[in-house]
Amino acid sequence: MANCIVHVTFFLLTCYCLSAASVPQNAHTAGLGQLGVNWGTMTSHPINPTIIVDMLRANGIRKVKLFDANPWTMTALGGTHIETMVAIPNDQLSQISTDYNYAKKWISNNITRYYYDHKVKIRYVAVGNEPFLKSYNNLYINSTFPALRNIQKALDEAGLGTVIKATVPLNADVYNSPNNNPVPSAGEFRVDIRQIMHKIVHYLNHTGAPFVVNIYPFLSLYQNPHFPIDFAFFNGTNKPIIDKGVKYTNVFDANFDMLVWSLKKAGVPNLKIIVGEVGWPTDGDKNANIQNARRFYDGFLRKIANKTGTPKRPGGMEVYLFGLIDENQKSILPGNFERNWGLFTYDGRPKFAMDLTGTGKDQYLVGAKGVEHLPAQWCVSKKEAEERYYELSNSINYACQMTDCTALGYNSSCNGLSLLGNASYAFNMYFQMHDQDVRACNFNGLAIITEENPSTDKCLFPVQIISESQRKEAGVYGVPLLVLLISLLYHLLV
Ligand SMILES: *[C@@H]1O[C@H](CO)[C@@H](O)[C@H](O)[C@H]1NC(C)=O
Ligand SMILES: *[C@@H]1O[C@H](CO)[C@@H](O)[C@H](O)[C@H]1NC(C)=O
Ligand SMILES: *[C@@H]1O[C@H](CO)[C@@H](O)[C@H](O)[C@H]1NC(C)=O
Ligand SMILES: *[C@@H]1O[C@H](CO)[C@@H](O)[C@H](O)[C@H]1NC(C)=O
Ligand SMILES: *[C@@H]1O[C@H](CO)[C@@H](O)[C@H](O)[C@H]1NC(C)=O
Ligand SMILES: *[C@@H]1O[C@H](CO)[C@@H](O)[C@H](O)[C@H]1NC(C)=O
Ligand SMILES: *[C@@H]1O[C@H](CO)[C@@H](O)[C@H](O)[C@H]1NC(C)=O
């Protein structure tokens, strides 16, 4: 037991950096009111936001959290009644903190306009994203609180302050408990930021805004090989933590209550808490797979639907799942799993059975409708390429640097391929990334285009989708149609 507590210490203290993603449609989704999703957009081939919004509605999801105020996304949310948390990226905090006129402009351009003209149901403005992560080395330490105040003031001045609240999504690394007493009740805000955290939480309490925290049981497991695996899930453990007579059987509750205690010690015991990010990745690590993700969500969604809450905060909980879609352009500095957090694949297909209403039904979410793929063709390595080992290795490295090869890694979905298999995977990713441009499937004659699908049950060789951003910019609608018309005319005339 003592031994277990030591391990428990580690995960409760754990800090990690990450991140950085309506009206009820049918009766069975009625219980989803408190459930939202993070809609991140760091992908090379974005799905049309209108298709995404339709997908959210088809699944009864009525809340989204964004990481910016992208006009395309915002416009798509117009008139839908989906509650939206809009975000200000960290790199704007400095200017917003020192220049109130800029803060006003930000609100007017990115909030007021969408709220009134487009009827986007904006509820929160997230000022920065996890700005106090230890890995940022205090970069945003002086700008975050002034930026928060300027944004709320600008909202108030715009007449929206009672409807829209400014807050700061924070990682669970802003609080911890001492090594020698790693229980929730010993929790307090991190000593190096305690003063500023106390100011922020009093301000949030004053404005009526919630505290937004990101909690990742997966990362507790990822970072600590001794972490008792059952403690990351919700169906019991033989190594619970006992804290002042309260029994904790999962790290999510323990971590959440550590925040509750920290708030109490800061003098705001009743501050509302929202979980801004929570989820489980499906590839890129030995614990990041479909079985574990399914187990995690199954337990978590039952808990949310049941309004169990935590020992210190029983009752309903507002949570945003992370994330909606896999994002192939996220940094993999935190780990190879980082691009694989989606409930849906890159092309909008649900990955596993999941019942958002928390009744454990064995059903899939409704996928994206109307996503168009490029032709069914792949780029693979030629058999004779094996003899050119040096060139082949270099080409794999090059292709992988330019695209996403996280599936090839240890204990990932495409691990264990041969050298030629690795090459095919890398070449195909590169080819698809470049919209199947024939020039992207050459690699000095090592590669060839095929219509034979190299995928296996376990390892998917994807075919990319027609990127909506390209469609918009280059006019996949416009130019080819014109070409078609001209050639038609030509044929008619000749
Ligand atoms: C929001 O408003 C600011 C200030 O007007 C502007 O610089 C920024 O580009 C706008 N859009 C987004 C997506 O942040
Ligand atoms: C924040 O302010 C403190 C006190 O004025 C100063 O010492 C520190 O260098 C500042 N940090 C940053 C990152 O600007
Ligand atoms: C926090 O907000 C509540 C509700 O508005 C209020 O009753 C309470 O006094 C506030 N606490 C502090 C410490 O300001
Ligand atoms: C929880 O469920 C998983 C499978 O869903 C099972 O493998 C595990 O043994 C269960 N743990 C407990 C403590 O019941
Ligand atoms: C549901 O809530 C009840 C009472 O709050 C509790 O006893 C039960 O264990 C909960 N079930 C789940 C699956 O969380
Ligand atoms: C990880 O990969 C090794 C080697 O392929 C394999 O023996 C092991 O079972 C894998 N573990 C998991 C959890 O997938
Ligand atoms: C394939 O690529 C993975 C990931 O880079 C690597 O670990 C593995 O050793 C490679 N396999 C071969 C046979 O080169």
XYZ file of C-alpha atoms and ligand atoms in Angstrom:
592
model
C 0.000 0.000 0.000
C 2.755 2.408 1.001
C 4.430 1.566 -2.210
C 1.311 2.366 -4.120
C 1.017 5.775 -2.515
C 4.475 6.633 -3.748
C 3.379 5.917 -7.271
C 0.205 7.715 -6.666
C 2.297 10.715 -5.728
C 3.814 10.847 -9.071
C 0.640 10.987 -11.031
C -1.065 13.454 -8.813
C 1.898 15.758 -9.220
C 2.207 15.037 -12.807
C 2.448 17.903 -15.087
C 2.373 17.701 -18.719
C 1.899 19.832 -21.578
C -0.392 19.198 -24.384
C -2.869 20.550 -26.683
C -1.445 22.520 -28.014
C -9.902 21.149 -30.469
C -27.968 22.856 -30.722
C -31.125 21.812 -30.339
C -31.557 18.147 -29.503
C -31.933 16.247 -32.717
C -33.581 13.167 -31.377
C -35.012 11.966 -28.134
C -32.211 9.564 -27.223
C -29.699 12.416 -27.041
C -31.669 14.387 -24.486
C -29.181 13.644 -21.691
C -26.226 15.242 -23.471
C -26.667 18.781 -22.219
C -23.443 18.929 -20.237
C -21.276 17.181 -22.804
C -19.115 19.068 -25.273
C -16.183 18.343 -27.583
C -12.946 20.108 -28.434
C -12.828 20.969 -32.101
C -9.173 21.388 -33.046
C -8.203 22.112 -36.631
C -4.494 21.321 -36.917
C -4.955 19.083 -39.928
C -3.514 19.211 -43.419
C -6.887 18.333 -44.964
C -9.738 19.899 -43.030
C -13.273 18.610 -43.415
C -15.776 21.279 -44.375
C -16.919 22.885 -41.093
C -20.519 22.681 -42.246
C -20.182 18.894 -42.496
C -18.663 18.849 -39.007
C -21.488 20.919 -37.600
C -24.047 18.558 -39.161
C -22.160 15.656 -37.590
C -22.202 17.313 -34.155
C -25.939 17.838 -34.431
C -26.585 14.311 -35.662
C -24.866 13.077 -32.494
C -26.733 15.460 -30.233
C -23.559 17.316 -29.210
C -24.541 20.793 -28.107
C -21.280 22.316 -26.903
C -17.931 22.898 -28.611
C -14.642 24.328 -27.485
C -12.457 25.907 -30.152
C -8.790 26.922 -30.098
C -9.225 30.137 -32.059
C -11.907 32.215 -33.717
C -11.482 30.983 -37.267
C -14.109 32.720 -39.449
C -14.879 29.570 -41.428
C -15.636 27.568 -38.286
C -17.501 30.405 -36.609
C -19.717 30.986 -39.619
C -20.594 27.285 -39.783
C -21.743 27.405 -36.157
C -24.089 30.291 -36.905
C -27.744 29.698 -36.106
C -27.167 26.213 -34.690
C -27.646 26.821 -30.938
C -24.401 24.918 -30.306
C -22.826 26.555 -27.257
C -19.367 27.717 -28.216
C -16.177 28.476 -26.329
C -14.023 30.682 -28.547
C -10.298 30.986 -27.815
C -7.522 33.521 -27.964
C -4.202 31.834 -28.813
C -1.330 32.335 -26.346
C 0.699 34.413 -28.773
C -1.909 37.182 -28.591
C -1.952 37.417 -24.789
C 0.840 39.919 -24.578
C -0.783 42.462 -26.880
C -4.208 41.989 -25.321
C -2.773 42.473 -21.843
C -1.103 45.791 -22.616
C -3.426 47.303 -25.211
C -7.059 47.616 -24.154
C -8.039 49.034 -27.532
C -6.726 45.891 -29.146
C -8.747 43.785 -26.701
C -11.854 45.749 -27.687
C -11.062 45.228 -31.356
C -10.557 41.522 -30.767
C -13.941 41.230 -29.110
C -15.675 43.287 -31.735
C -14.160 41.377 -34.685
C -14.231 37.887 -33.275
C -17.091 37.826 -30.796
C -19.680 40.583 -31.187
C -19.884 40.154 -34.941
C -20.525 36.401 -34.765
C -22.821 36.703 -31.790
C -25.137 39.209 -33.441
C -24.701 38.867 -37.206
C -24.226 35.111 -37.422
C -26.151 34.054 -34.318
C -23.352 31.957 -32.883
C -24.256 30.972 -29.343
C -20.982 32.044 -27.733
C -20.822 31.355 -23.987
C -17.136 31.613 -23.103
C -13.955 33.217 -24.328
C -10.883 31.157 -23.451
C -8.036 33.563 -22.838
C -4.977 31.542 -23.860
C -4.564 27.787 -23.701
C -2.764 26.268 -20.696
C -0.559 29.378 -20.422
C 1.048 28.306 -17.127
C 2.381 24.968 -18.353
C 5.746 24.384 -16.737
C 7.254 23.782 -20.155
C 6.503 27.404 -21.148
C 8.976 28.647 -18.518
C 6.809 31.547 -17.317
C 6.469 32.994 -20.807
C 2.849 34.045 -20.207
C 3.065 34.566 -16.479
C 2.653 38.350 -16.566
C 0.238 38.698 -19.463
C -2.455 36.131 -18.691
C -4.297 37.845 -15.848
C -4.268 41.370 -17.388
C -5.430 39.826 -20.688
C -8.264 38.044 -18.866
C -9.376 41.327 -17.276
C -9.165 43.257 -20.534
C -11.237 40.667 -22.345
C -13.946 40.538 -19.687
C -13.996 44.336 -19.553
C -14.369 44.511 -23.335
C -17.179 41.967 -23.179
C -18.885 44.002 -20.455
C -18.528 47.168 -22.497
C -19.992 45.444 -25.532
C -23.035 44.599 -23.421
C -22.276 40.853 -23.503
C -20.619 40.431 -20.092
C -23.523 38.676 -18.446
C -23.947 36.145 -21.258
C -20.317 35.544 -22.240
C -17.641 34.913 -19.621
C -13.890 35.096 -20.066
C -11.827 32.356 -18.466
C -8.414 30.655 -18.810
C -8.196 26.906 -19.589
C -5.433 25.499 -17.415
C -3.624 22.197 -17.277
C -3.923 20.152 -14.100
C -0.243 20.955 -13.511
C -1.231 24.285 -11.902
C -1.964 22.452 -8.643
C -0.346 19.587 -6.769
C 0.182 18.035 -3.380
C 3.445 17.368 -1.563
C 5.398 14.178 -2.301
C 5.082 12.999 1.265
C 1.312 13.447 1.337
C -0.002 12.904 -2.168
C -3.716 13.006 -1.445
C -6.375 15.333 -2.867
C -6.926 17.125 0.458
C -3.256 18.183 0.506
C -3.677 19.914 -2.866
C -2.743 23.538 -3.428
C -1.895 25.731 -6.375
C 1.699 25.296 -7.523
C 3.926 27.371 -5.298
C 5.658 29.281 -8.123
C 2.313 30.558 -9.474
C 0.247 30.530 -6.296
C -0.086 34.299 -5.983
C -1.222 34.808 -9.549
C -3.549 31.790 -9.371
C -5.206 33.200 -6.266
C -5.796 36.514 -8.050
C -7.233 34.722 -11.070
C -9.617 32.465 -9.149
C -10.938 35.379 -7.079
C -11.474 37.325 -10.270
C -13.314 34.384 -11.894
C -15.463 34.026 -8.798
C -16.234 37.738 -8.949
C -17.233 37.746 -12.636
C -19.176 34.502 -12.383
C -16.871 32.687 -14.793
C -15.920 29.018 -14.350
C -12.484 27.530 -13.712
C -11.539 25.424 -16.746
C -9.168 22.507 -16.151
C -7.733 19.843 -18.475
C -7.337 16.413 -16.862
C -5.635 13.496 -18.629
C -5.557 10.093 -16.917
C -3.802 8.746 -20.036
C -0.820 10.983 -19.349
C -0.565 9.804 -15.759
C -0.162 6.331 -17.175
C 2.140 7.413 -20.016
C 4.544 9.200 -17.726
C 4.757 6.662 -14.954
C 5.468 3.015 -15.762
C 4.473 2.090 -12.186
C 1.078 3.724 -12.391
C -1.606 1.167 -11.449
C -3.425 0.872 -14.769
C -6.928 0.265 -13.369
C -6.688 3.610 -11.571
C -6.759 5.364 -14.965
C -10.224 3.924 -15.672
C -13.556 3.929 -13.878
C -14.452 0.361 -13.060
C -12.611 -0.080 -9.814
C -9.108 -0.817 -8.583
C -7.592 -2.873 -5.829
C -5.325 0.057 -4.956
C -7.643 2.929 -4.019
C -6.425 6.089 -2.263
C -8.031 6.785 1.074
C -8.105 10.480 1.928
C -9.719 11.604 5.173
C -12.015 8.621 4.997
C -12.913 9.255 1.332
C -12.088 6.444 -1.057
C -10.785 7.276 -4.544
C -10.860 4.513 -7.140
C -9.798 6.539 -10.180
C -7.236 9.246 -10.900
C -9.764 11.532 -12.569
C -11.771 11.978 -9.361
C -8.636 12.281 -7.247
C -7.200 14.929 -9.521
C -10.472 16.856 -9.804
C -10.858 16.905 -6.018
C -7.308 18.096 -5.604
C -8.461 21.149 -7.548
C -11.546 21.459 -5.326
C -9.270 21.508 -2.278
C -6.918 24.002 -3.908
C -9.823 26.353 -4.607
C -11.045 25.993 -1.061
C -7.629 26.940 0.312
C -7.532 29.887 -2.099
C -10.771 31.163 -0.545
C -13.247 30.376 -3.342
C -14.708 27.013 -2.306
C -17.714 27.220 -4.594
C -16.113 28.331 -7.840
C -17.685 26.450 -10.732
C -15.353 23.960 -12.454
C -15.550 22.885 -16.087
C -13.374 20.093 -17.471
C -12.007 21.692 -20.628
C -10.278 18.607 -22.014
C -10.523 14.924 -21.173
C -10.085 11.909 -23.441
C -7.959 8.982 -24.549
C -5.819 8.606 -27.718
C -6.078 5.546 -29.965
C -2.604 5.172 -31.502
C 1.046 6.048 -30.933
C 1.737 4.325 -27.594
C 1.269 0.937 -25.990
C -1.653 2.294 -23.942
C -3.066 4.394 -26.766
C -5.350 1.961 -28.527
C -8.999 1.360 -29.323
C -9.606 -1.070 -26.417
C -8.316 1.347 -23.776
C -10.027 4.358 -25.320
C -13.280 2.453 -25.384
C -12.881 1.360 -21.783
C -12.061 4.905 -20.697
C -14.968 6.558 -22.489
C -17.404 3.865 -21.464
C -16.675 4.435 -17.773
C -16.374 8.191 -18.099
C -19.594 8.675 -20.064
C -21.574 6.499 -17.647
C -20.224 8.600 -14.826
C -21.185 11.858 -16.543
C -24.649 10.630 -17.531
C -25.254 9.359 -14.014
C -24.324 12.774 -12.585
C -22.163 11.018 -10.028
C -19.578 13.795 -9.844
C -16.668 13.375 -7.431
C -16.631 12.825 -3.661
C -16.050 16.563 -3.072
C -18.333 17.764 -5.889
C -21.173 15.320 -6.321
C -23.630 16.007 -9.124
C -23.516 16.961 -12.789
C -20.317 18.044 -14.462
C -19.710 20.079 -17.604
C -16.986 18.404 -19.687
C -15.440 18.772 -23.134
C -14.050 15.610 -24.676
C -10.692 15.777 -26.431
C -10.980 15.660 -29.278
C -13.290 15.560 -32.198
C -11.019 14.566 -35.126
C -7.440 13.308 -35.419
C -5.050 16.175 -36.148
C -2.054 15.184 -38.289
C -0.264 18.490 -37.879
C -0.022 18.636 -34.108
C 3.443 18.649 -32.608
C 4.560 15.185 -31.483
C 6.957 16.605 -28.908
C 4.679 15.308 -26.117
C 4.576 11.864 -27.750
C 3.476 9.968 -30.873
C -0.057 9.652 -29.501
C -0.581 13.396 -29.881
C -2.107 13.209 -33.375
C -4.529 10.452 -32.457
C -6.942 11.888 -29.896
C -9.961 11.977 -32.196
C -13.314 10.366 -31.495
C -13.365 10.400 -35.296
C -10.683 9.584 -37.885
C -9.161 12.221 -40.180
C -12.035 11.618 -42.597
C -14.803 11.736 -40.014
C -15.473 8.057 -39.296
C -16.219 7.035 -35.690
C -13.398 4.838 -34.354
C -15.232 2.639 -31.876
C -18.592 2.027 -30.253
C -19.430 4.857 -27.925
C -22.658 5.894 -26.257
C -22.646 9.577 -25.380
C -25.805 9.144 -23.357
C -23.821 6.942 -20.971
C -26.154 3.965 -21.071
C -23.424 1.742 -22.511
C -25.238 0.914 -25.741
C -23.031 -0.884 -28.241
C -23.419 1.658 -31.024
C -21.240 3.923 -33.136
C -21.472 7.689 -33.332
C -22.841 9.114 -36.574
C -19.948 9.818 -38.956
C -19.373 12.816 -41.212
C -21.647 12.846 -44.253
C -20.473 14.075 -47.633
C -16.704 13.870 -47.145
C -15.072 13.194 -50.507
C -11.898 11.151 -50.845
C -9.231 11.376 -53.508
C -9.162 8.404 -55.949
C -8.520 4.932 -54.463
C -4.807 4.800 -55.168
C -1.668 4.549 -53.087
C 2.041 5.186 -53.440
C 4.244 2.208 -52.474
C 7.902 1.240 -52.708
C 9.041 -0.862 -55.666
C 10.344 -4.334 -54.804
C 13.758 -3.623 -56.295
C 14.097 -0.582 -54.004
C 15.354 -2.882 -51.258
C 18.734 -3.052 -52.974
C 19.158 0.700 -52.635
C 19.171 0.584 -48.843
C 20.873 3.911 -48.191
C 18.623 5.868 -50.561
C 15.596 4.071 -49.257
C 16.350 4.959 -45.629
C 16.955 8.569 -46.528
C 13.739 8.742 -48.478
C 11.747 7.245 -45.597
C 13.222 9.794 -43.211
C 12.471 12.627 -45.567
C 8.875 11.526 -46.224
C 8.226 10.950 -42.530
C 9.546 14.360 -41.556
C 7.151 15.980 -43.987
C 4.093 13.944 -42.992
C 2.776 11.764 -40.188
C 4.444 8.397 -39.585
C 3.406 8.019 -35.952
C 1.590 4.768 -36.771
C 4.970 3.105 -37.563
C 6.353 3.564 -34.052
C 6.755 0.999 -31.305
C 3.410 -0.482 -30.148
C 1.509 1.541 -32.733
C -0.925 0.315 -35.364
C 1.620 -0.136 -38.203
C 4.594 -1.219 -36.099
C 6.450 -4.312 -37.284
C 6.351 -3.712 -41.046
C 9.378 -4.712 -43.123
C 11.746 -2.056 -44.414
C 9.860 -1.990 -47.724
C 6.619 -1.834 -45.768
C 7.888 1.155 -43.825
C 8.909 2.778 -47.090
C 5.491 2.175 -48.625
C 3.789 3.642 -45.581
C 6.003 6.737 -45.612
C 5.743 7.225 -49.376
C 1.993 6.875 -49.296
C 1.610 9.407 -46.506
C 3.734 11.838 -48.493
C 1.782 11.200 -51.694
C -1.594 11.643 -49.967
C -0.379 14.759 -48.142
C 0.366 16.206 -51.576
C -3.095 15.395 -52.866
C -1.810 12.443 -54.913
C 0.307 14.636 -57.146
C 2.233 12.142 -59.348
C 5.432 14.074 -58.658
C 5.015 13.173 -54.961
C 5.301 9.458 -55.766
C 8.738 9.176 -57.275
C 11.519 9.231 -54.674
C 14.161 8.837 -57.321
C 12.429 5.898 -58.895
C 11.958 4.001 -55.622
C 8.181 4.459 -55.599
C 5.203 3.599 -57.748
C 1.472 4.338 -57.737
C -0.845 1.355 -57.271
C -4.581 0.741 -57.136
C -4.086 -2.254 -54.859
C -4.817 -1.311 -51.251
C -1.770 -2.118 -49.076
C -3.745 -1.777 -45.799
C -4.148 -4.656 -43.369
C -6.710 -5.153 -40.587
C -4.458 -3.439 -38.122
C -2.593 -0.948 -40.289
C -4.418 1.586 -42.423
C -2.778 3.129 -45.494
C -5.071 6.124 -45.796
C -6.448 7.767 -48.905
C -6.681 11.479 -48.183
C -9.830 13.498 -48.484
C -10.330 16.370 -50.858
C -9.177 19.216 -48.706
C -11.895 21.754 -48.198
C -9.375 24.511 -47.629
C -7.883 23.815 -51.040
C -11.260 23.653 -52.581
C -11.915 27.061 -51.155
C -8.603 28.612 -52.117
C -7.792 27.040 -55.461
C -11.380 26.519 -56.479
C -11.646 22.823 -57.145
C -15.181 23.795 -58.017
C -14.211 26.784 -60.104
C -11.221 25.953 -62.243
C -11.971 22.376 -63.323
C -15.514 23.315 -64.128
C -14.220 26.047 -66.382
C -11.733 23.667 -67.994
C -14.519 21.176 -68.512
C -16.756 23.773 -70.105
C -13.992 24.994 -72.376
C -13.087 21.494 -73.517
C -16.753 20.722 -74.036
C -17.114 23.836 -76.147
C -13.979 22.880 -78.048
C -15.374 19.424 -78.808
C -18.674 20.878 -79.889
C -17.028 23.367 -82.166
C -14.444 21.091 -83.759
C -9.612 38.624 -34.135
O -9.437 40.022 -33.962
C -8.128 40.507 -34.021
C -8.157 42.001 -33.787
O -9.081 42.657 -34.579
C -7.449 40.103 -35.281
O -6.103 40.498 -35.289
C -7.546 38.607 -35.478
O -6.952 38.226 -36.660
C -9.006 38.203 -35.443
N -9.230 36.821 -35.832
C -8.816 35.736 -35.179
C -9.130 34.433 -35.816
O -8.207 35.786 -34.132
C 7.224 39.130 -15.152
O 7.287 40.200 -14.226
C 8.325 40.050 -13.270
C 8.178 41.182 -12.249
O 7.958 42.398 -12.885
C 9.665 40.063 -13.987
O 10.705 39.901 -13.058
C 9.704 38.934 -14.994
O 10.898 38.981 -15.754
C 8.511 39.000 -15.936
N 8.508 37.808 -16.751
C 8.291 37.798 -18.060
C 8.366 36.503 -18.770
O 8.042 38.825 -18.683
C -17.698 34.097 -4.802
O -18.895 34.280 -5.491
C -20.059 34.009 -4.727
C -21.246 34.089 -5.652
O -21.269 35.305 -6.329
C -20.140 34.985 -3.569
O -21.262 34.683 -2.781
C -18.872 34.862 -2.740
O -18.864 35.832 -1.730
C -17.634 35.016 -3.608
N -16.453 34.716 -2.820
C -15.452 35.565 -2.728
C -14.326 35.121 -1.860
O -15.423 36.600 -3.320
C -12.506 -3.108 -15.823
O -12.898 -3.455 -17.136
C -11.861 -3.991 -17.949
C -12.393 -4.249 -19.331
O -13.362 -3.332 -19.690
C -11.340 -5.275 -17.322
O -10.277 -5.759 -18.089
C -10.846 -4.974 -15.906
O -10.445 -6.165 -15.282
C -11.947 -4.327 -15.093
N -11.363 -3.964 -13.808
C -11.993 -4.150 -12.657
C -11.235 -3.779 -11.428
O -13.129 -4.565 -12.624
C -24.713 6.288 -10.323
O -25.079 7.117 -9.222
C -25.428 6.404 -8.054
C -25.913 7.391 -7.007
O -25.370 8.657 -7.205
C -24.228 5.599 -7.567
O -24.557 4.865 -6.426
C -23.782 4.658 -8.684
O -22.602 3.985 -8.290
C -23.515 5.443 -9.942
N -23.167 4.554 -11.049
C -22.149 4.805 -11.882
C -21.954 3.842 -13.007
O -21.408 5.767 -11.761
C 4.332 -3.871 -27.770
O 5.165 -4.410 -28.797
C 5.867 -5.595 -28.427
C 6.793 -5.971 -29.571
O 6.104 -5.990 -30.802
C 4.847 -6.695 -28.094
O 5.540 -7.852 -27.669
C 3.923 -6.199 -26.992
O 2.920 -7.146 -26.758
C 3.282 -4.888 -27.385
N 2.477 -4.399 -26.280
C 1.282 -3.868 -26.433
C 0.577 -3.424 -25.202
O 0.778 -3.707 -27.537
C 10.112 0.762 -39.444
O 9.970 2.063 -38.836
C 9.894 2.051 -37.431
C 9.614 3.478 -36.967
O 10.564 4.351 -37.429
C 11.188 1.480 -36.863
O 11.094 1.421 -35.451
C 11.399 0.088 -37.416
O 12.646 -0.411 -36.964
C 11.393 0.112 -38.945
N 11.469 -1.244 -39.444
C 12.439 -1.649 -40.260
C 12.425 -3.092 -40.657
O 13.317 -0.901 -40.666
